[in-house]
Amino acid sequence: MGTEDTPQHPSRDTTRSHRTRSWWPTVIVVGLFLLAAVPLIVLQHDRGRGRYDQVNYHEPVVLRFAEQWPAPDVSDYLSATTPGYHLVLAAVAHYFSQSLIVLQLVGSLFTVGLLVVLTRWLSGRSGSVTAALLGLSVICSLYVFSAGVYILPDNAAWMLVLGILLVGLRPKTDLMFYLGGGGLLVLLIVTRQSHLWALGMLLAAGWLGRSFTPVSGGFGEIPALLTQLGRRLGRIGLVLLCAIPAIGVLGWFSRVWGGGLTVPIFQDYMQGPNPATPAIILAQMGVIGAFHAGFWWRSGLELVRRRPGVVTVSIGAGLVLLLVPATIYDKDAGRYSGLWNIVNSTPELTSHTNLGVLLLGIGGVIAISSWLSGLDARSRWVMLGALCGFAAAMAMPKNAWTRYHEPFLLIWSAIASAMIAAGAPARPSTERLLRTLGIAGLCVVLSATTVLKLSRLGRVTEPKWSQKSVQRPLGSLWPEAWLERWDHLVEEPGGEARD
């Protein structure tokens, strides 16, 4: 049923590079990002959600850590993430400069790292033009771009998530897989503890082994996953052994935080879970997948012709995720912002189900199934595991916000399309044109949204002393210098600001 030998169909081994890697896609993508981001940093652009989060949460964390250097107090601070990113910038602030321009420029280097890793990997599989466009489709996102401009830890974490996914996609379970994956996982947990789900990608890759080539596809691949159990369990044991440092780091932070999985000030904030998260993720994939259709349409048609049972089960499972949870717009239930704002204008089938989410979600199921069908068996299961693990983890917070999901979904889609391009290059010129125009169209839509939001949203010029949804005043964790600088914002116990 299955084997660990050399793949029977090397042409379908979509993880391997079939092209000469070029540096120019990386130069183009990174260059365009810096061309757009650096002026905003230098001119201190003060609009948008990214600026709001910087001023109210991440900037005070960095400056407070810098004041406390060399022994920052990580037991409580104004970020729901672990403090790795903030500690790096705090060191810069302590030893070099507290200028926001300097701190934001240093912070943007994590985004540069994300783009370099992504585009270098893409260029070896999809060709230079496609790699550049796929890379641009990621950085054009409002949420990825904003994290590259403002002091936000998001892209540092996504860079490490990407690294772990690429390690898992390597058709090897060697020293690099175990030690490299374990090392990246430690750095990831130090940066953002909610991404512990990335361990699942390593476990999936470890279970599959060096290669996974079942004789039959579709549901016939499942029995092959249960062969050679001794070897598979041995590899899982090694993965878990290498994950002990990361789990230990998370355990240490939980102990410091009084037993919670985030800092005490936010432990009662946005508690989940939200069962509608998988539905909105499928809807987002419906939108993204439409622009990537030039890559997956052929494998989708082949899937319908050869394995209709897989299609039926996939759509059935998708309908369960789309119809069982409530998907109507509801701020109190965390169903708002991003794509929720758009689908809110579409009809409601009932007081329970939004038609826009349902239709886009079905499109997402079709796109995901078609993408996966175009990959070799090993890559297919790693990518499926990555998407399922991500969706499950993102369902834990109360708010099912697009900004939590879009960066990873864009990265996942770019990788899946690049692997299809490596395994099944575009044959007719019309298909090449469809691929190019599709991703270019996605870049236009995303960049237009980014420009619109960053130019029209309100200005953020000073922090808030308190936030209704957080029981304690945010200002209780401000750096000492801020208490004097923003003295007029400090509220008296009765809730009134000082004159």
Coordinates of N, CA and C in Angstrom, one line a residue, residues 140 443-453:
C140 N 1.3 42.7 -0.4 CA 0.3 43.7 -0.7 C -0.9 43.6 0.3
C443 N -3.0 41.0 -6.5 CA -2.1 42.1 -6.0 C -2.8 43.4 -6.1
V444 N -3.5 43.7 -7.2 CA -4.2 45.0 -7.4 C -5.3 45.1 -6.3
V445 N -6.1 44.1 -6.1 CA -7.2 44.2 -5.1 C -6.6 44.4 -3.7
L446 N -5.6 43.6 -3.3 CA -5.0 43.7 -2.0 C -4.3 45.1 -1.8
S447 N -3.6 45.5 -2.8 CA -2.9 46.8 -2.6 C -3.8 48.0 -2.6
A448 N -4.9 47.9 -3.4 CA -5.9 49.0 -3.3 C -6.6 49.0 -2.0
T449 N -6.9 47.9 -1.4 CA -7.4 47.8 0.0 C -6.5 48.4 1.0
T450 N -5.2 48.1 0.8 CA -4.2 48.6 1.8 C -4.1 50.1 1.7
V451 N -4.0 50.6 0.5 CA -3.9 52.1 0.3 C -5.1 52.8 0.8
L452 N -6.3 52.2 0.5 CA -7.5 52.8 1.0 C -7.6 52.9 2.5
K453 N -7.3 51.8 3.2 CA -7.3 51.8 4.6 C -6.3 52.7 5.3

